[in-house]
mmCIF file of N, CA and C in Angstrom:
data_model
loop_
_atom_site.group_PDB
_atom_site.id
_atom_site.type_symbol
_atom_site.label_atom_id
_atom_site.label_comp_id
_atom_site.label_asym_id
_atom_site.label_seq_id
_atom_site.Cartn_x
_atom_site.Cartn_y
_atom_site.Cartn_z
ATOM 1 N N MET A 14 0.791 -1.171 0.006
ATOM 2 C CA MET A 14 0.003 -0.020 0.038
ATOM 3 C C MET A 14 0.862 1.258 0.032
ATOM 4 N N LYS A 15 1.970 1.200 0.747
ATOM 5 C CA LYS A 15 2.911 2.339 0.820
ATOM 6 C C LYS A 15 3.439 2.612 -0.586
ATOM 7 N N LYS A 16 3.763 1.525 -1.263
ATOM 8 C CA LYS A 16 4.396 1.732 -2.620
ATOM 9 C C LYS A 16 3.371 2.490 -3.539
ATOM 10 N N ILE A 17 2.116 2.079 -3.476
ATOM 11 C CA ILE A 17 1.101 2.654 -4.320
ATOM 12 C C ILE A 17 1.040 4.175 -4.010
ATOM 13 N N MET A 18 1.020 4.485 -2.740
ATOM 14 C CA MET A 18 0.916 5.933 -2.294
ATOM 15 C C MET A 18 2.186 6.684 -2.802
ATOM 16 N N LEU A 19 3.361 6.037 -2.753
ATOM 17 C CA LEU A 19 4.549 6.684 -3.130
ATOM 18 C C LEU A 19 4.523 6.901 -4.697
ATOM 19 N N VAL A 20 4.043 5.964 -5.391
ATOM 20 C CA VAL A 20 3.935 6.134 -6.868
ATOM 21 C C VAL A 20 2.915 7.183 -7.173
ATOM 22 N N ALA A 21 1.839 7.226 -6.509
ATOM 23 C CA ALA A 21 0.772 8.226 -6.841
ATOM 24 C C ALA A 21 1.355 9.667 -6.496
ATOM 25 N N ALA A 22 2.051 9.741 -5.385
ATOM 26 C CA ALA A 22 2.625 11.073 -5.042
ATOM 27 C C ALA A 22 3.685 11.451 -6.029
ATOM 28 N N ALA A 23 4.478 10.563 -6.477
ATOM 29 C CA ALA A 23 5.485 10.889 -7.486
ATOM 30 C C ALA A 23 4.850 11.306 -8.764
ATOM 31 N N ALA A 24 3.790 10.684 -9.201
ATOM 32 C CA ALA A 24 3.090 11.032 -10.389
ATOM 33 C C ALA A 24 2.494 12.422 -10.272
ATOM 34 N N GLY A 25 1.988 12.815 -9.121
ATOM 35 C CA GLY A 25 1.421 14.052 -8.888
ATOM 36 C C GLY A 25 2.465 15.122 -8.947
ATOM 37 N N LEU A 26 3.557 14.859 -8.385
ATOM 38 C CA LEU A 26 4.706 15.866 -8.377
ATOM 39 C C LEU A 26 5.234 16.057 -9.822
ATOM 40 N N LEU A 27 5.304 14.969 -10.573
ATOM 41 C CA LEU A 27 5.742 15.071 -11.940
ATOM 42 C C LEU A 27 4.784 15.894 -12.800
ATOM 43 N N SER A 28 3.519 15.694 -12.563
ATOM 44 C CA SER A 28 2.552 16.479 -13.285
ATOM 45 C C SER A 28 2.677 17.962 -13.011
ATOM 46 N N ILE A 29 2.918 18.290 -11.721
ATOM 47 C CA ILE A 29 3.095 19.728 -11.262
ATOM 48 C C ILE A 29 4.330 20.313 -11.952
ATOM 49 N N ALA A 30 5.383 19.485 -11.973
ATOM 50 C CA ALA A 30 6.706 19.924 -12.542
ATOM 51 C C ALA A 30 6.507 20.137 -14.010
ATOM 52 N N ALA A 31 5.737 19.311 -14.643
ATOM 53 C CA ALA A 31 5.560 19.445 -16.126
ATOM 54 C C ALA A 31 4.860 20.708 -16.464
ATOM 55 N N CYS A 32 4.014 21.233 -15.630
ATOM 56 C CA CYS A 32 3.257 22.442 -15.930
ATOM 57 C C CYS A 32 4.089 23.670 -16.054
ATOM 58 N N LYS A 33 5.244 23.660 -15.563
ATOM 59 C CA LYS A 33 6.134 24.795 -15.608
ATOM 60 C C LYS A 33 6.917 24.821 -16.855
ATOM 61 N N ASN A 34 6.824 23.764 -17.708
ATOM 62 C CA ASN A 34 7.560 23.663 -18.984
ATOM 63 C C ASN A 34 6.818 24.539 -19.980
ATOM 64 N N THR A 35 7.638 25.131 -20.833
ATOM 65 C CA THR A 35 7.111 25.853 -21.979
ATOM 66 C C THR A 35 6.693 24.913 -23.054
ATOM 67 N N PRO A 36 5.939 25.308 -24.026
ATOM 68 C CA PRO A 36 5.597 24.376 -25.125
ATOM 69 C C PRO A 36 6.757 23.930 -25.886
ATOM 70 N N THR A 37 7.807 24.809 -25.967
ATOM 71 C CA THR A 37 9.125 24.419 -26.648
ATOM 72 C C THR A 37 9.784 23.354 -25.889
ATOM 73 N N ASP A 38 9.824 23.440 -24.481
ATOM 74 C CA ASP A 38 10.367 22.414 -23.653
ATOM 75 C C ASP A 38 9.698 21.043 -23.879
ATOM 76 N N ASN A 39 8.380 21.121 -23.856
ATOM 77 C CA ASN A 39 7.595 19.904 -23.998
ATOM 78 C C ASN A 39 7.837 19.259 -25.397
ATOM 79 N N ALA A 40 7.958 20.101 -26.403
ATOM 80 C CA ALA A 40 8.194 19.556 -27.744
ATOM 81 C C ALA A 40 9.531 18.939 -27.815
ATOM 82 N N ALA A 41 10.608 19.590 -27.273
ATOM 83 C CA ALA A 41 11.953 19.050 -27.270
ATOM 84 C C ALA A 41 11.949 17.711 -26.475
ATOM 85 N N ASP A 42 11.263 17.620 -25.340
ATOM 86 C CA ASP A 42 11.204 16.436 -24.560
ATOM 87 C C ASP A 42 10.541 15.310 -25.334
ATOM 88 N N ALA A 43 9.463 15.635 -25.999
ATOM 89 C CA ALA A 43 8.671 14.631 -26.757
ATOM 90 C C ALA A 43 9.589 14.129 -27.944
ATOM 91 N N ALA A 44 10.191 15.019 -28.634
ATOM 92 C CA ALA A 44 11.050 14.594 -29.768
ATOM 93 C C ALA A 44 12.204 13.626 -29.298
ATOM 94 N N SER A 45 12.838 14.121 -28.238
ATOM 95 C CA SER A 45 13.893 13.335 -27.655
ATOM 96 C C SER A 45 13.417 11.940 -27.219
ATOM 97 N N ASP A 46 12.282 11.890 -26.564
ATOM 98 C CA ASP A 46 11.745 10.612 -26.074
ATOM 99 C C ASP A 46 11.369 9.740 -27.232
ATOM 100 N N ASN A 47 10.790 10.291 -28.259
ATOM 101 C CA ASN A 47 10.417 9.520 -29.429
ATOM 102 C C ASN A 47 11.637 8.926 -30.143
ATOM 103 N N LEU A 48 12.719 9.681 -30.248
ATOM 104 C CA LEU A 48 13.895 9.201 -30.878
ATOM 105 C C LEU A 48 14.539 8.118 -30.025
ATOM 106 N N GLU A 49 14.435 8.218 -28.752
ATOM 107 C CA GLU A 49 15.012 7.169 -27.889
ATOM 108 C C GLU A 49 14.224 5.877 -28.000
ATOM 109 N N MET A 50 12.844 5.979 -28.117
ATOM 110 C CA MET A 50 12.082 4.792 -28.348
ATOM 111 C C MET A 50 12.340 4.190 -29.715
ATOM 112 N N LEU A 51 12.532 5.067 -30.726
ATOM 113 C CA LEU A 51 12.897 4.528 -32.087
ATOM 114 C C LEU A 51 14.221 3.798 -32.011
ATOM 115 N N ALA A 52 15.180 4.365 -31.301
ATOM 116 C CA ALA A 52 16.459 3.730 -31.157
ATOM 117 C C ALA A 52 16.327 2.277 -30.493
ATOM 118 N N ASP A 53 15.555 2.243 -29.505
ATOM 119 C CA ASP A 53 15.333 0.965 -28.739
ATOM 120 C C ASP A 53 14.688 -0.056 -29.661
ATOM 121 N N ASN A 54 13.711 0.418 -30.492
ATOM 122 C CA ASN A 54 12.983 -0.512 -31.401
ATOM 123 C C ASN A 54 13.966 -1.025 -32.517
ATOM 124 N N LEU A 55 14.748 -0.128 -33.042
ATOM 125 C CA LEU A 55 15.678 -0.468 -34.088
ATOM 126 C C LEU A 55 16.735 -1.496 -33.484
ATOM 127 N N GLU A 56 17.169 -1.312 -32.275
ATOM 128 C CA GLU A 56 18.086 -2.174 -31.625
ATOM 129 C C GLU A 56 17.429 -3.549 -31.444
ATOM 130 N N ALA A 57 16.211 -3.589 -31.025
ATOM 131 C CA ALA A 57 15.556 -4.830 -30.832
ATOM 132 C C ALA A 57 15.395 -5.604 -32.134
ATOM 133 N N GLN A 58 15.120 -4.868 -33.248
ATOM 134 C CA GLN A 58 15.048 -5.546 -34.541
ATOM 135 C C GLN A 58 16.374 -6.045 -34.977
ATOM 136 N N ALA A 59 17.372 -5.311 -34.730
ATOM 137 C CA ALA A 59 18.727 -5.807 -35.060
ATOM 138 C C ALA A 59 19.115 -7.035 -34.331
ATOM 139 N N GLU A 60 18.735 -7.182 -33.043
ATOM 140 C CA GLU A 60 18.954 -8.383 -32.253
ATOM 141 C C GLU A 60 18.128 -9.582 -32.792
ATOM 142 N N ASN A 61 16.991 -9.301 -33.384
ATOM 143 C CA ASN A 61 16.105 -10.399 -33.825
ATOM 144 C C ASN A 61 16.253 -10.813 -35.302
ATOM 145 N N THR A 62 17.217 -10.187 -35.988
ATOM 146 C CA THR A 62 17.399 -10.573 -37.431
ATOM 147 C C THR A 62 18.587 -11.520 -37.462
ATOM 148 N N SER A 63 18.494 -12.408 -38.424
ATOM 149 C CA SER A 63 19.570 -13.387 -38.637
ATOM 150 C C SER A 63 20.620 -12.879 -39.754
ATOM 151 N N ASN A 64 20.209 -11.841 -40.446
ATOM 152 C CA ASN A 64 21.146 -11.279 -41.459
ATOM 153 C C ASN A 64 22.079 -10.230 -40.842
ATOM 154 N N GLU A 65 23.392 -10.548 -40.824
ATOM 155 C CA GLU A 65 24.351 -9.669 -40.190
ATOM 156 C C GLU A 65 24.443 -8.316 -40.754
ATOM 157 N N ALA A 66 24.284 -8.212 -42.108
ATOM 158 C CA ALA A 66 24.398 -6.889 -42.753
ATOM 159 C C ALA A 66 23.242 -6.006 -42.375
ATOM 160 N N VAL A 67 22.026 -6.615 -42.313
ATOM 161 C CA VAL A 67 20.802 -5.918 -41.911
ATOM 162 C C VAL A 67 20.913 -5.497 -40.424
ATOM 163 N N ALA A 68 21.435 -6.410 -39.592
ATOM 164 C CA ALA A 68 21.619 -6.108 -38.190
ATOM 165 C C ALA A 68 22.622 -4.943 -38.029
ATOM 166 N N ALA A 69 23.652 -4.928 -38.769
ATOM 167 C CA ALA A 69 24.629 -3.827 -38.623
ATOM 168 C C ALA A 69 23.937 -2.486 -39.089
ATOM 169 N N ASP A 70 23.178 -2.524 -40.173
ATOM 170 C CA ASP A 70 22.465 -1.305 -40.545
ATOM 171 C C ASP A 70 21.490 -0.840 -39.528
ATOM 172 N N LEU A 71 20.789 -1.711 -38.938
ATOM 173 C CA LEU A 71 19.812 -1.383 -37.940
ATOM 174 C C LEU A 71 20.522 -0.789 -36.722
ATOM 175 N N MET A 72 21.598 -1.389 -36.247
ATOM 176 C CA MET A 72 22.331 -0.905 -35.155
ATOM 177 C C MET A 72 22.869 0.493 -35.456
ATOM 178 N N ASN A 73 23.371 0.736 -36.656
ATOM 179 C CA ASN A 73 23.782 2.029 -37.077
ATOM 180 C C ASN A 73 22.735 3.083 -37.005
ATOM 181 N N ALA A 74 21.596 2.707 -37.486
ATOM 182 C CA ALA A 74 20.373 3.637 -37.449
ATOM 183 C C ALA A 74 20.010 3.912 -36.006
ATOM 184 N N SER A 75 20.095 2.846 -35.098
ATOM 185 C CA SER A 75 19.693 3.007 -33.733
ATOM 186 C C SER A 75 20.700 3.989 -33.066
ATOM 187 N N GLU A 76 21.969 3.910 -33.351
ATOM 188 C CA GLU A 76 22.936 4.793 -32.786
ATOM 189 C C GLU A 76 22.710 6.236 -33.278
ATOM 190 N N ASN A 77 22.364 6.305 -34.564
ATOM 191 C CA ASN A 77 22.068 7.697 -35.131
ATOM 192 C C ASN A 77 20.872 8.364 -34.515
ATOM 193 N N ALA A 78 19.902 7.524 -34.158
ATOM 194 C CA ALA A 78 18.690 8.014 -33.465
ATOM 195 C C ALA A 78 19.058 8.443 -32.007
ATOM 196 N N GLU A 79 19.940 7.665 -31.344
ATOM 197 C CA GLU A 79 20.291 8.068 -29.980
ATOM 198 C C GLU A 79 21.095 9.343 -30.059
ATOM 199 N N ASP A 80 22.002 9.492 -31.049
ATOM 200 C CA ASP A 80 22.732 10.691 -31.160
ATOM 201 C C ASP A 80 21.915 11.915 -31.398
ATOM 202 N N ALA A 81 20.841 11.778 -32.245
ATOM 203 C CA ALA A 81 19.862 12.843 -32.469
ATOM 204 C C ALA A 81 19.093 13.181 -31.221
ATOM 205 N N SER A 82 18.775 12.170 -30.476
ATOM 206 C CA SER A 82 18.033 12.438 -29.202
ATOM 207 C C SER A 82 18.934 13.251 -28.184
ATOM 208 N N ASP A 83 20.211 12.829 -28.115
ATOM 209 C CA ASP A 83 21.164 13.552 -27.244
ATOM 210 C C ASP A 83 21.373 14.981 -27.740
ATOM 211 N N ALA A 84 21.459 15.176 -29.056
ATOM 212 C CA ALA A 84 21.611 16.513 -29.581
ATOM 213 C C ALA A 84 20.486 17.462 -29.246
ATOM 214 N N ILE A 85 19.254 16.876 -29.254
ATOM 215 C CA ILE A 85 18.024 17.681 -28.921
ATOM 216 C C ILE A 85 18.139 18.087 -27.409
ATOM 217 N N GLU A 86 18.428 17.061 -26.632
ATOM 218 C CA GLU A 86 18.551 17.265 -25.143
ATOM 219 C C GLU A 86 19.609 18.376 -24.882
ATOM 220 N N ASN A 87 20.760 18.178 -25.524
ATOM 221 C CA ASN A 87 21.886 19.240 -25.248
ATOM 222 C C ASN A 87 21.501 20.568 -25.737
ATOM 223 N N SER A 88 20.865 20.665 -26.824
ATOM 224 C CA SER A 88 20.399 21.940 -27.344
ATOM 225 C C SER A 88 19.404 22.574 -26.485
ATOM 226 N N ALA A 89 18.513 21.792 -25.941
ATOM 227 C CA ALA A 89 17.521 22.377 -25.004
ATOM 228 C C ALA A 89 18.220 22.824 -23.692
ATOM 229 N N GLU A 90 19.206 22.129 -23.210
ATOM 230 C CA GLU A 90 19.928 22.559 -22.057
ATOM 231 C C GLU A 90 20.690 23.829 -22.294
ATOM 232 N N LEU A 91 21.345 23.909 -23.426
ATOM 233 C CA LEU A 91 22.191 25.090 -23.755
ATOM 234 C C LEU A 91 21.216 26.325 -24.014
ATOM 235 N N ASN A 92 20.099 26.151 -24.479
ATOM 236 C CA ASN A 92 19.226 27.344 -24.760
ATOM 237 C C ASN A 92 18.293 27.613 -23.437
ATOM 238 N N GLY A 93 18.559 26.910 -22.367
ATOM 239 C CA GLY A 93 17.847 27.273 -21.124
ATOM 240 C C GLY A 93 16.405 26.735 -21.104
ATOM 241 N N MET A 94 16.192 25.654 -21.875
ATOM 242 C CA MET A 94 14.807 25.100 -21.924
ATOM 243 C C MET A 94 14.647 24.120 -20.768
#
């Protein structure tokens, strides 16, 4: 029961913290999160393929998506978002 209350309290605090973000902050966060999910999906596809060349291409695309996500996060931090 205590864990449920802790999770509920954390969710409430996160929602309050999210209210202070500007639309630009929210867009940068969403874009970064989407790129991270894309990278995870590409990596999972690479692990599940038996073709080594395709796996290498998928891993490369995954790393590029992660780099793009990091670039968005770094840009947001540098611009004070």
